[in-house]
mmCIF file of C-alpha atoms and ligand atoms in Angstrom:
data_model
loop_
_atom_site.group_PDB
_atom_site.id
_atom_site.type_symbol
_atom_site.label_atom_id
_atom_site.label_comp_id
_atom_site.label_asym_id
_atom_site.label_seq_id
_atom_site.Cartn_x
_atom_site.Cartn_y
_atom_site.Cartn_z
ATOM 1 C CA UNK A 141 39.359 -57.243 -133.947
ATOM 2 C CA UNK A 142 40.737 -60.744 -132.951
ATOM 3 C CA UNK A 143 42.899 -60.860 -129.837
ATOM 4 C CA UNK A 144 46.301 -60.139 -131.348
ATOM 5 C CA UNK A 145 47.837 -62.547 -128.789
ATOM 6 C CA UNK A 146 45.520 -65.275 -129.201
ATOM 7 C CA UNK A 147 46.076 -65.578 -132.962
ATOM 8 C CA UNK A 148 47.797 -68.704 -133.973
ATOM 9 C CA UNK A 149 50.728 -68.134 -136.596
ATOM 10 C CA UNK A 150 49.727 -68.891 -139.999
ATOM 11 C CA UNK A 151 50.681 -72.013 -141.675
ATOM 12 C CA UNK A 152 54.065 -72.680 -142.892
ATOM 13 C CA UNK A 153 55.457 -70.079 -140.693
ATOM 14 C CA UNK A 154 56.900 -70.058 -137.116
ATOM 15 C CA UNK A 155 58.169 -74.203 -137.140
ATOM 16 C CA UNK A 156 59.828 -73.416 -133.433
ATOM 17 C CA UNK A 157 63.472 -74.070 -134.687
ATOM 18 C CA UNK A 158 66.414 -72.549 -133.200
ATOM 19 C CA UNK A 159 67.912 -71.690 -136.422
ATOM 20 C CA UNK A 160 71.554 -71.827 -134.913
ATOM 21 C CA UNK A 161 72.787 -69.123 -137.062
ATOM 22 C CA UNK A 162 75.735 -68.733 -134.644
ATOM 23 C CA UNK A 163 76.705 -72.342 -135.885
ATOM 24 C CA UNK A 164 76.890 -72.034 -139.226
ATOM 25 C CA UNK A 165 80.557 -71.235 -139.884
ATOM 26 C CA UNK A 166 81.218 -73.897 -138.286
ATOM 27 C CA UNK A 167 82.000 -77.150 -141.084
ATOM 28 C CA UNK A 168 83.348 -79.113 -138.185
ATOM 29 C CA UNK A 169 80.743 -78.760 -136.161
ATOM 30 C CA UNK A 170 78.206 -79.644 -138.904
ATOM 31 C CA UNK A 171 80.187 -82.801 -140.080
ATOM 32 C CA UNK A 172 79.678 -84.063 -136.493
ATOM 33 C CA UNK A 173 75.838 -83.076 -136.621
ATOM 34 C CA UNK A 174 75.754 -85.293 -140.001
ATOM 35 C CA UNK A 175 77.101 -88.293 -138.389
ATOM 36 C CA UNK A 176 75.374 -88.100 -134.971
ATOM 37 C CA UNK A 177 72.779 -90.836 -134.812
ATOM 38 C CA UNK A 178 70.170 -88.243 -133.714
ATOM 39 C CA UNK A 179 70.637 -85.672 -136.516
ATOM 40 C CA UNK A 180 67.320 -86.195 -138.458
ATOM 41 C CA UNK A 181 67.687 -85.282 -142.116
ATOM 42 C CA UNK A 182 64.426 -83.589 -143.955
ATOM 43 C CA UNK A 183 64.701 -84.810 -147.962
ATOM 44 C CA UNK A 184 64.071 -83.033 -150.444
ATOM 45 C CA UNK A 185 63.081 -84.376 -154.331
ATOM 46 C CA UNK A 186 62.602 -82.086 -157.126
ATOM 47 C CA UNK A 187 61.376 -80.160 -155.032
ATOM 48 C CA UNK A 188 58.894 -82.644 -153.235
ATOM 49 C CA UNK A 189 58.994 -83.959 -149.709
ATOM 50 C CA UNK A 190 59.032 -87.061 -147.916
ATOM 51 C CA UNK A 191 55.796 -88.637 -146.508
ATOM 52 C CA UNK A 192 55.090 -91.101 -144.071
ATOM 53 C CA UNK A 193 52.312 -93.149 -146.416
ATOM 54 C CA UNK A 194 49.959 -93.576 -143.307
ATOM 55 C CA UNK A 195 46.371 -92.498 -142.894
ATOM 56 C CA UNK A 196 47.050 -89.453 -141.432
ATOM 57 C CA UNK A 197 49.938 -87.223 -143.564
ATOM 58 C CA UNK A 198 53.601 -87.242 -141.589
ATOM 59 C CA UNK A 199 56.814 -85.708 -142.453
ATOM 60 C CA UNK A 200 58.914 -88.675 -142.972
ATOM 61 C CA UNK A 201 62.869 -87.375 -141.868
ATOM 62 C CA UNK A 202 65.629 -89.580 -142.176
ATOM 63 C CA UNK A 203 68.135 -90.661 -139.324
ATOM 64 C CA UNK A 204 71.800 -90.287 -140.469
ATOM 65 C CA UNK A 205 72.487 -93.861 -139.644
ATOM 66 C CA UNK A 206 69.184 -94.831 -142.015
ATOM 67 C CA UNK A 207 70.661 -92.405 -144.878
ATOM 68 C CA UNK A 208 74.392 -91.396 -144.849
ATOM 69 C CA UNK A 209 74.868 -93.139 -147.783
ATOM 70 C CA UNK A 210 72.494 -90.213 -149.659
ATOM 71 C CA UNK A 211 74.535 -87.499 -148.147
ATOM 72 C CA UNK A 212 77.320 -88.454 -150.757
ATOM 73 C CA UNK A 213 74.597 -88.279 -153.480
ATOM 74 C CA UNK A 214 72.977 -85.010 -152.455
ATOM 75 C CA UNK A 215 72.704 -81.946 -154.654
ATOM 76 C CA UNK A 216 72.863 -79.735 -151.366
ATOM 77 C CA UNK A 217 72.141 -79.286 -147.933
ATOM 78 C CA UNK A 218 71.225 -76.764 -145.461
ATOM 79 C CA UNK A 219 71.336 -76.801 -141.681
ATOM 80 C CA UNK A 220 67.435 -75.828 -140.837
ATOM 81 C CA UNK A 221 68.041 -75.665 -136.995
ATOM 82 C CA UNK A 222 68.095 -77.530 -133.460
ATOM 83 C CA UNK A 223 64.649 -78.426 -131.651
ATOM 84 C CA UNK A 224 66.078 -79.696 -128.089
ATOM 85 C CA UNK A 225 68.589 -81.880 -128.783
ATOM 86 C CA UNK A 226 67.932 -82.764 -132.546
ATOM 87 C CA UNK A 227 69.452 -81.198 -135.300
ATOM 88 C CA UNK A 228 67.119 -81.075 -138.366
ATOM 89 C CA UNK A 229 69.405 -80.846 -142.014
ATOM 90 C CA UNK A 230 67.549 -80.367 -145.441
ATOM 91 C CA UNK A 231 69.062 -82.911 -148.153
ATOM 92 C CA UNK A 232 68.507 -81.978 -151.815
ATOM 93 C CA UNK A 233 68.134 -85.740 -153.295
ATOM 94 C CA UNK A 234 67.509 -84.719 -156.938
ATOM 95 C CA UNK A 235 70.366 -86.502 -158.376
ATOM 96 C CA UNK A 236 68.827 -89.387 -157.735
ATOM 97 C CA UNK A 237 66.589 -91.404 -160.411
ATOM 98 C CA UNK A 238 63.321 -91.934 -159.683
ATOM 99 C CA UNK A 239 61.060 -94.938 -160.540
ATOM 100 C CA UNK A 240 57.373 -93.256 -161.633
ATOM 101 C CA UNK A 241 54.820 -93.183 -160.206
ATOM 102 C CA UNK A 242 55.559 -92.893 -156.771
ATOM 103 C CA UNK A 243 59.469 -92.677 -156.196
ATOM 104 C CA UNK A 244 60.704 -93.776 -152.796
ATOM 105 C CA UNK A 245 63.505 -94.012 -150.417
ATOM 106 C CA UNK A 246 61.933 -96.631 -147.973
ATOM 107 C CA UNK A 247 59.013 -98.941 -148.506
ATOM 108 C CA UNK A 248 57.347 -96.600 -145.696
ATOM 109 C CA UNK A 249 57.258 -93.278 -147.396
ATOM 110 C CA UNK A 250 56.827 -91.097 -150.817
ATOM 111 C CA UNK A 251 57.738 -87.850 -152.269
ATOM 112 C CA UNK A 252 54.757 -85.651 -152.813
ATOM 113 C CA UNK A 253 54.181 -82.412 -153.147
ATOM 114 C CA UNK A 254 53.372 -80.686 -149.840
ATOM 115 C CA UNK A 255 50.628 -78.966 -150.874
ATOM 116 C CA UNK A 256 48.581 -81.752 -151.680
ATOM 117 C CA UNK A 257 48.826 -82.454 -148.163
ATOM 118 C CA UNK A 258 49.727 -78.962 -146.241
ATOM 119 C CA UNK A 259 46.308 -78.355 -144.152
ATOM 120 C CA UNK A 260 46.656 -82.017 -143.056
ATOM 121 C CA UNK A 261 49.627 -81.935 -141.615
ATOM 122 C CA UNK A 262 50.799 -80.988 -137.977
ATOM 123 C CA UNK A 263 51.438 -77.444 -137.920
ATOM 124 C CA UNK A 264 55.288 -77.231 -136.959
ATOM 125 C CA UNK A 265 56.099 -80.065 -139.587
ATOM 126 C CA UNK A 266 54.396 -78.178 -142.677
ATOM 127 C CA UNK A 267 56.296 -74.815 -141.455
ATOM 128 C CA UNK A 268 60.121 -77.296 -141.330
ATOM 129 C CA UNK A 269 58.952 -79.331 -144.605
ATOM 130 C CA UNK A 270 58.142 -75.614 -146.205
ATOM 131 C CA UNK A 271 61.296 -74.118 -145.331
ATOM 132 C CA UNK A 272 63.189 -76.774 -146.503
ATOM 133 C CA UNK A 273 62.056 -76.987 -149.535
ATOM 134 C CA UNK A 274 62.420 -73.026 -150.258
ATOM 135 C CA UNK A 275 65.694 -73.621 -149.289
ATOM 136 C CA UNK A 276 66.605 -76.576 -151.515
ATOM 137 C CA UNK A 277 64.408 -74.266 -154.328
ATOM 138 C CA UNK A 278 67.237 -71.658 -153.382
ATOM 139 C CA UNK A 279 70.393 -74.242 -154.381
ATOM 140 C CA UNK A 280 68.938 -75.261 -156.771
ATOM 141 C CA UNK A 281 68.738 -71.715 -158.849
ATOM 142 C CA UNK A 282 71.992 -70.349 -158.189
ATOM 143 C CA UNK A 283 74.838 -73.044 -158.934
ATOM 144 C CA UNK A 284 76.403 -70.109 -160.861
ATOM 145 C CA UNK A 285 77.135 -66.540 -160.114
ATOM 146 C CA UNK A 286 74.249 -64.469 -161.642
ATOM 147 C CA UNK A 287 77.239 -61.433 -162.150
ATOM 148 C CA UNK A 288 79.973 -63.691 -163.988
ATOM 149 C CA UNK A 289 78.321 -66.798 -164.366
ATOM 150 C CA UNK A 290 81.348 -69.146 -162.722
ATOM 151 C CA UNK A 291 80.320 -72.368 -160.115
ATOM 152 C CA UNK A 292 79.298 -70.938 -156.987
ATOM 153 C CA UNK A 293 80.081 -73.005 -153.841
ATOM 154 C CA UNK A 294 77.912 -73.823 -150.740
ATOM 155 C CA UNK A 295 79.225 -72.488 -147.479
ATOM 156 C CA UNK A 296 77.575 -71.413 -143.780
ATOM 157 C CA UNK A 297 76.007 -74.285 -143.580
ATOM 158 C CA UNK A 298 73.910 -74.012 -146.579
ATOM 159 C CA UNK A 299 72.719 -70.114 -145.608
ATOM 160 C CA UNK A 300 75.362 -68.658 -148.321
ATOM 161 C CA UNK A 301 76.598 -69.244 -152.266
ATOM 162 C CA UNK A 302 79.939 -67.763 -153.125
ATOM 163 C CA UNK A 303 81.191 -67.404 -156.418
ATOM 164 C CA UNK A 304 84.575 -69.441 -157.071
ATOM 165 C CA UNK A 305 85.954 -67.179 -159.889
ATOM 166 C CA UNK A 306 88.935 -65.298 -157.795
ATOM 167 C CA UNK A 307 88.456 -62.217 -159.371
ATOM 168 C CA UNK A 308 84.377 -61.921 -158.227
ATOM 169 C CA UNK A 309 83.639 -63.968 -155.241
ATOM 170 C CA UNK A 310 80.056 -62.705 -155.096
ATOM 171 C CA UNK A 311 78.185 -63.935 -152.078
ATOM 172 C CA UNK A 312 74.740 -64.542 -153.077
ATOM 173 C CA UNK A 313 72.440 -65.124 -149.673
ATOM 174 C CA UNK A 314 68.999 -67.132 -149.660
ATOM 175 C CA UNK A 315 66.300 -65.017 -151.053
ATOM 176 C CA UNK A 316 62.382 -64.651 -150.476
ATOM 177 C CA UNK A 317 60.616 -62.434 -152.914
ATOM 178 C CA UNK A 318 57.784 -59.822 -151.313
ATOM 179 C CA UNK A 319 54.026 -60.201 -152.786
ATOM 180 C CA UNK A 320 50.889 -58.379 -151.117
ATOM 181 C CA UNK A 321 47.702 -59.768 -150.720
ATOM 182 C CA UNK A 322 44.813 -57.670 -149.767
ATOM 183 C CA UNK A 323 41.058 -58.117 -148.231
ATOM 184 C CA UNK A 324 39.502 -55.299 -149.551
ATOM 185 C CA UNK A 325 35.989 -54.474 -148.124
ATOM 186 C CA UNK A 326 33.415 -51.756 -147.997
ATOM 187 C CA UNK A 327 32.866 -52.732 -144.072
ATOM 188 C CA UNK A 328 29.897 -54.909 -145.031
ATOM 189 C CA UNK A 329 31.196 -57.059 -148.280
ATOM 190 C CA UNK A 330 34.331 -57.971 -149.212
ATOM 191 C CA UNK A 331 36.197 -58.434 -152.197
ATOM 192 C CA UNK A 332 36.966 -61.580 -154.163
ATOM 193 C CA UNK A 333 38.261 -62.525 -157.624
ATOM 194 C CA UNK A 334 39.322 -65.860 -159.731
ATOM 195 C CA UNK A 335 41.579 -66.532 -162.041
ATOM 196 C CA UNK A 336 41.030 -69.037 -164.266
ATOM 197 C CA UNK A 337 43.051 -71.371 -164.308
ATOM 198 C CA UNK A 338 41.996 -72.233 -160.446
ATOM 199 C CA UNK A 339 40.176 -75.281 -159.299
ATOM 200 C CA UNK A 340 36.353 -74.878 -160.167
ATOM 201 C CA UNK A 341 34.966 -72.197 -157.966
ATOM 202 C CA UNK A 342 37.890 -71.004 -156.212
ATOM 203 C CA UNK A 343 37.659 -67.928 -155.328
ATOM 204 C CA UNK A 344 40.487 -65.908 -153.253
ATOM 205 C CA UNK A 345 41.381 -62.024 -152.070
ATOM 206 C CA UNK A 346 43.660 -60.165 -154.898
ATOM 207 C CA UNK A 347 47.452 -60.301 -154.888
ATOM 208 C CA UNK A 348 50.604 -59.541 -157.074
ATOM 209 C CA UNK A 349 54.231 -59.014 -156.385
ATOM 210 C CA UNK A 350 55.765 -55.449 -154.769
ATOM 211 C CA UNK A 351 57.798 -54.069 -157.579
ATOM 212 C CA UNK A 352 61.280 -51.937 -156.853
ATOM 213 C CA UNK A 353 60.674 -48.808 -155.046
ATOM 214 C CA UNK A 354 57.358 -49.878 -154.182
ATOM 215 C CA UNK A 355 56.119 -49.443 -150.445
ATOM 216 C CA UNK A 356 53.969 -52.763 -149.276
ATOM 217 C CA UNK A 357 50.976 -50.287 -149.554
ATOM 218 C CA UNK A 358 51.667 -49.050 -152.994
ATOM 219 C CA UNK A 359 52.424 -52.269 -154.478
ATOM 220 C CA UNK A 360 48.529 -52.830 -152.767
ATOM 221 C CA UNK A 361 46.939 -50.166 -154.394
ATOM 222 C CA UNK A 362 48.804 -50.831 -157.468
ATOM 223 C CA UNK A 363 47.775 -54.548 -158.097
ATOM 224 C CA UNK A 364 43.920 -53.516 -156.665
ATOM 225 C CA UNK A 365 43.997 -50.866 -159.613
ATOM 226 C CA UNK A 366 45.158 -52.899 -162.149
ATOM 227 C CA UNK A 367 42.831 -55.761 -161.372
ATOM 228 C CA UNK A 368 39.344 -54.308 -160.430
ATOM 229 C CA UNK A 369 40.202 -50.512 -160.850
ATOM 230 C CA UNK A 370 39.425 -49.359 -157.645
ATOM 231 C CA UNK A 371 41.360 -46.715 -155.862
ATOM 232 C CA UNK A 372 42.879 -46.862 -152.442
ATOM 233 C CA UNK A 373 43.464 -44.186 -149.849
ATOM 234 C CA UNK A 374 46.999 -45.408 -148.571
ATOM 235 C CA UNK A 375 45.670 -44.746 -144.876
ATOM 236 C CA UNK A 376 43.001 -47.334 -145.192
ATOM 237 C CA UNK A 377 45.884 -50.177 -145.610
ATOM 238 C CA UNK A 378 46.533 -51.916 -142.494
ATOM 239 C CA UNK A 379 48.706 -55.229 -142.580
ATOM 240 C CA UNK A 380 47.296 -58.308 -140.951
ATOM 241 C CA UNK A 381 50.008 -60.653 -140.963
ATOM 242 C CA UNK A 382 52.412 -62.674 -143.084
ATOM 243 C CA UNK A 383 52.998 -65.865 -144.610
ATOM 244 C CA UNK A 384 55.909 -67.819 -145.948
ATOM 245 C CA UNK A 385 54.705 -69.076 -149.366
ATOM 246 C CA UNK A 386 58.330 -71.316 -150.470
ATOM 247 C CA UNK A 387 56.371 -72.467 -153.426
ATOM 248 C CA UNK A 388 58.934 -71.217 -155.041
ATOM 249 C CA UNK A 389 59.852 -68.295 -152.961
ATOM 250 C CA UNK A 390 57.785 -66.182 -151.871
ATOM 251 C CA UNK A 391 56.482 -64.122 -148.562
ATOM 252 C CA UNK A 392 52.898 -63.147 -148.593
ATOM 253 C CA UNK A 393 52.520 -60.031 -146.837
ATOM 254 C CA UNK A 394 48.622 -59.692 -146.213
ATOM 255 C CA UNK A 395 46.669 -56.555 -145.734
ATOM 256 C CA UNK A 396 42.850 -55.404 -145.246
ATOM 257 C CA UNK A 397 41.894 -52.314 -147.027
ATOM 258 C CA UNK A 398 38.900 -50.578 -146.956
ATOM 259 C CA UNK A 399 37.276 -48.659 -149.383
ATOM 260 C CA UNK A 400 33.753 -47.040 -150.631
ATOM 261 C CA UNK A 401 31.760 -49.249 -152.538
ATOM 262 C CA UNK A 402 32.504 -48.963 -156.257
ATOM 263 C CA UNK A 403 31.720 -50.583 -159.792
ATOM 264 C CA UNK A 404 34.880 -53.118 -160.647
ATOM 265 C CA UNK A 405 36.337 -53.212 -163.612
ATOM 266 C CA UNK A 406 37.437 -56.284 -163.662
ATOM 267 C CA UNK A 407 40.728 -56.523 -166.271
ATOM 268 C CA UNK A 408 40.273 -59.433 -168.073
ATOM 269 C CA UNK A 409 44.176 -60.565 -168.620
ATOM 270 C CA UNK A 410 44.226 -60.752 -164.795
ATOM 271 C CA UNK A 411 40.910 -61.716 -163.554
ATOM 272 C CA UNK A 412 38.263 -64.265 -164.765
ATOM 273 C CA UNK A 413 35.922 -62.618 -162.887
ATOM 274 C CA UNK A 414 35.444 -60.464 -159.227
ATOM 275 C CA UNK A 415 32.967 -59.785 -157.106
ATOM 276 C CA UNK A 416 31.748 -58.488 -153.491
ATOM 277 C CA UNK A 417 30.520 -61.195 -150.952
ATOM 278 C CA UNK A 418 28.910 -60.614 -147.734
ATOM 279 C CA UNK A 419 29.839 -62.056 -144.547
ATOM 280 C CA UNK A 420 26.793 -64.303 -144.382
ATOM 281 C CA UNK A 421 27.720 -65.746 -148.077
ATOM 282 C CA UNK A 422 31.331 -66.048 -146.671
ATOM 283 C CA UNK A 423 29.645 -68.037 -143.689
ATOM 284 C CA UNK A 424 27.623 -69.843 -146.088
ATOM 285 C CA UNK A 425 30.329 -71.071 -148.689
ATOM 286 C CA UNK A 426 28.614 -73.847 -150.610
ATOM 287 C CA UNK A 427 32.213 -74.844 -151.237
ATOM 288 C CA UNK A 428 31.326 -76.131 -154.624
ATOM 289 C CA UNK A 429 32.041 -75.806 -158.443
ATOM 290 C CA UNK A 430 30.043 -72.680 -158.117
ATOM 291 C CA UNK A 431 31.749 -70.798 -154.917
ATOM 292 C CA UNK A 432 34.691 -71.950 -152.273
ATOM 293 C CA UNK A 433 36.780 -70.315 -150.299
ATOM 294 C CA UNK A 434 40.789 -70.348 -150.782
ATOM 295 C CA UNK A 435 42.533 -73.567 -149.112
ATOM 296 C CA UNK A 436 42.759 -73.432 -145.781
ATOM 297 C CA UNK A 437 46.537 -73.901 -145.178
ATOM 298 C CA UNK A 438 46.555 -69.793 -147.332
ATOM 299 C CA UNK A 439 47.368 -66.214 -145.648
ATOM 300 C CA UNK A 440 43.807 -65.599 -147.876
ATOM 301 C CA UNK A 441 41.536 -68.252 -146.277
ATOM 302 C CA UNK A 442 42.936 -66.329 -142.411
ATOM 303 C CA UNK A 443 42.610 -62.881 -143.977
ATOM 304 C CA UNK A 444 38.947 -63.588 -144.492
ATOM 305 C CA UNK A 445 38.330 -64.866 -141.317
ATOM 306 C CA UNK A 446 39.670 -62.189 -139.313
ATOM 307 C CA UNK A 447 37.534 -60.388 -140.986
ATOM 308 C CA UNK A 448 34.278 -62.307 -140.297
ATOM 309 C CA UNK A 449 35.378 -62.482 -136.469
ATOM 310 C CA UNK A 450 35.799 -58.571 -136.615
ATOM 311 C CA UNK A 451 31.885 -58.845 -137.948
ATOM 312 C CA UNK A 452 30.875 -60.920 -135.045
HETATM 313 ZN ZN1 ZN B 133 81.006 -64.446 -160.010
#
């Protein structure tokens, strides 16, 4: 078993913010973050973010003094947090037309979409760029009260949607929806399926969404039953770790579970096809159109290598 303290967070979580949650009643106090030359904005477009076109992928942030003009044009915005003495504030810039291909704010930069990019980039900036774009994602899908279906408004700083219709006033907070993901093994061989609509020879450790009065572990022995038909003892599930997945909105909540071996039965309207590697094949990956392991910026790619260090 890895070192629990010597295990670096997985990608696109812990960015190191101080997410100031104290400040975020506060409009006065934001207006004067907006206009302070050091407040660096993070854009958001259609739910891309903004690159630094340089050989090496960097968040490209915007400096209010570079950008206030966009703040009138934004969809939204969202304090993210203070790091020392910056302020970092997502802007939703979908209003604004976009020439194709390629659309651009400064000759410097590009929107793209950060997974094209994720493993590449510095691990604090993919974990701010993530959450601001689950964030702006957020806005984006509830402009109007899901009870009565009035405007909402934006208040706290972007951390809170109220209805305006005076006789609901719903508050409607940002939301993250639960999925499992699971390394199953037999101690020797673990577990892997493809879907197909993947790149060529992707393959990746099961997963599916926890349903309403679900625990984590029944919503893993749920999804491994439905996909391969094996069954789980609910003791054998231990969590790993977790993984924000904003893409739209999710939180992967990973797991290893052991079982006996078994025959699969593979069901066809979820799987292409599954099958049980050993560690050596793992080690081995031809990384090809035949066989490759998930990307390496995914809660699946570190599930499977804690559990080829735990072989080691
Ligand atoms: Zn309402």
């Amino acid at each position: 078993m890895p070192d629990p303290d010597l295990r670096r967070p997985n990608f696109y979580a812990s960015c190191g913010l101080d997410r100031a949650h104290d400040r975020r009643g506060d409009p006065a106090w934001l207006a004067e973050r907006l206009a302070d030359p050091s407040t660096l904005l993070v854009p958001v477009w259609r739910q891309r973010n903004l690159f630094l076109q340089v050989e090496a992928p960097r968040a490209r942030f915007l400096r209010s003094d570079e950008a206030g003009h966009l703040i009138e044009q934004a969809a939204g915005l969202a304090l993210l947090g203070l790091h020392e003495e910056t302020t970092y504030i997502a802007l939703d810039l979908t209003p604004l037309a976009a020439p194709e291909p390629g659309p651009s704010l400064t000759e410097d930069s590009a929107f793209q979409d950060i997974r094209a990019v994720g493993p590449l980039l510095a691990h604090w900036e993919g974990a701010l760029l993530a959450y601001a774009r689950g964030m702006m994602y957020w806005h984006s899908r509830h402009r109007f009260c899901g009870l009565c279906g009035h405007p909402t408004e934006s208040l706290e700083a972007g951390h809170l949607r109220r209805c305006r219709n005076p006789d609901c006033r719903s508050s409607h907070f940002p939301r993250t929806d639960p999925a499992v993901i699971m390394l199953v093994h037999d101690g020797e061989r673990c577990l892997m399926g493809r879907q197909a609509v993947w790149p060529p020879g992707m393959h990746s450790t099961l997963a599916g969404f926890v349903e309403p009065g679900e625990s984590l572990e029944d919503a893993v022995a749920r999804e491994v039953a439905e996909e391969v038909g094996l069954r789980l003892d609910l003791r054998r599930i231990a969590y790993q770790s977790s993984q924000p997945w904003p893409f739209p909105s999710s939180l992967m909540l990973g797991f290893h579970a052991r079982v006996e071996p078994a025959e699969l039965r593979v069901h066809p309207d979820e799987l292409e096809s599954a099958d049980w590697f050993s560690r050596a094949e793992l080690l081995n990956s031809p990384e090809n159109e035949r066989f490759r392991l998930p990307r390496a910026d995914s809660i699946a790619r570190c599930l499977i290598e804690d559990w080829l260090a735990e072989g080691r």
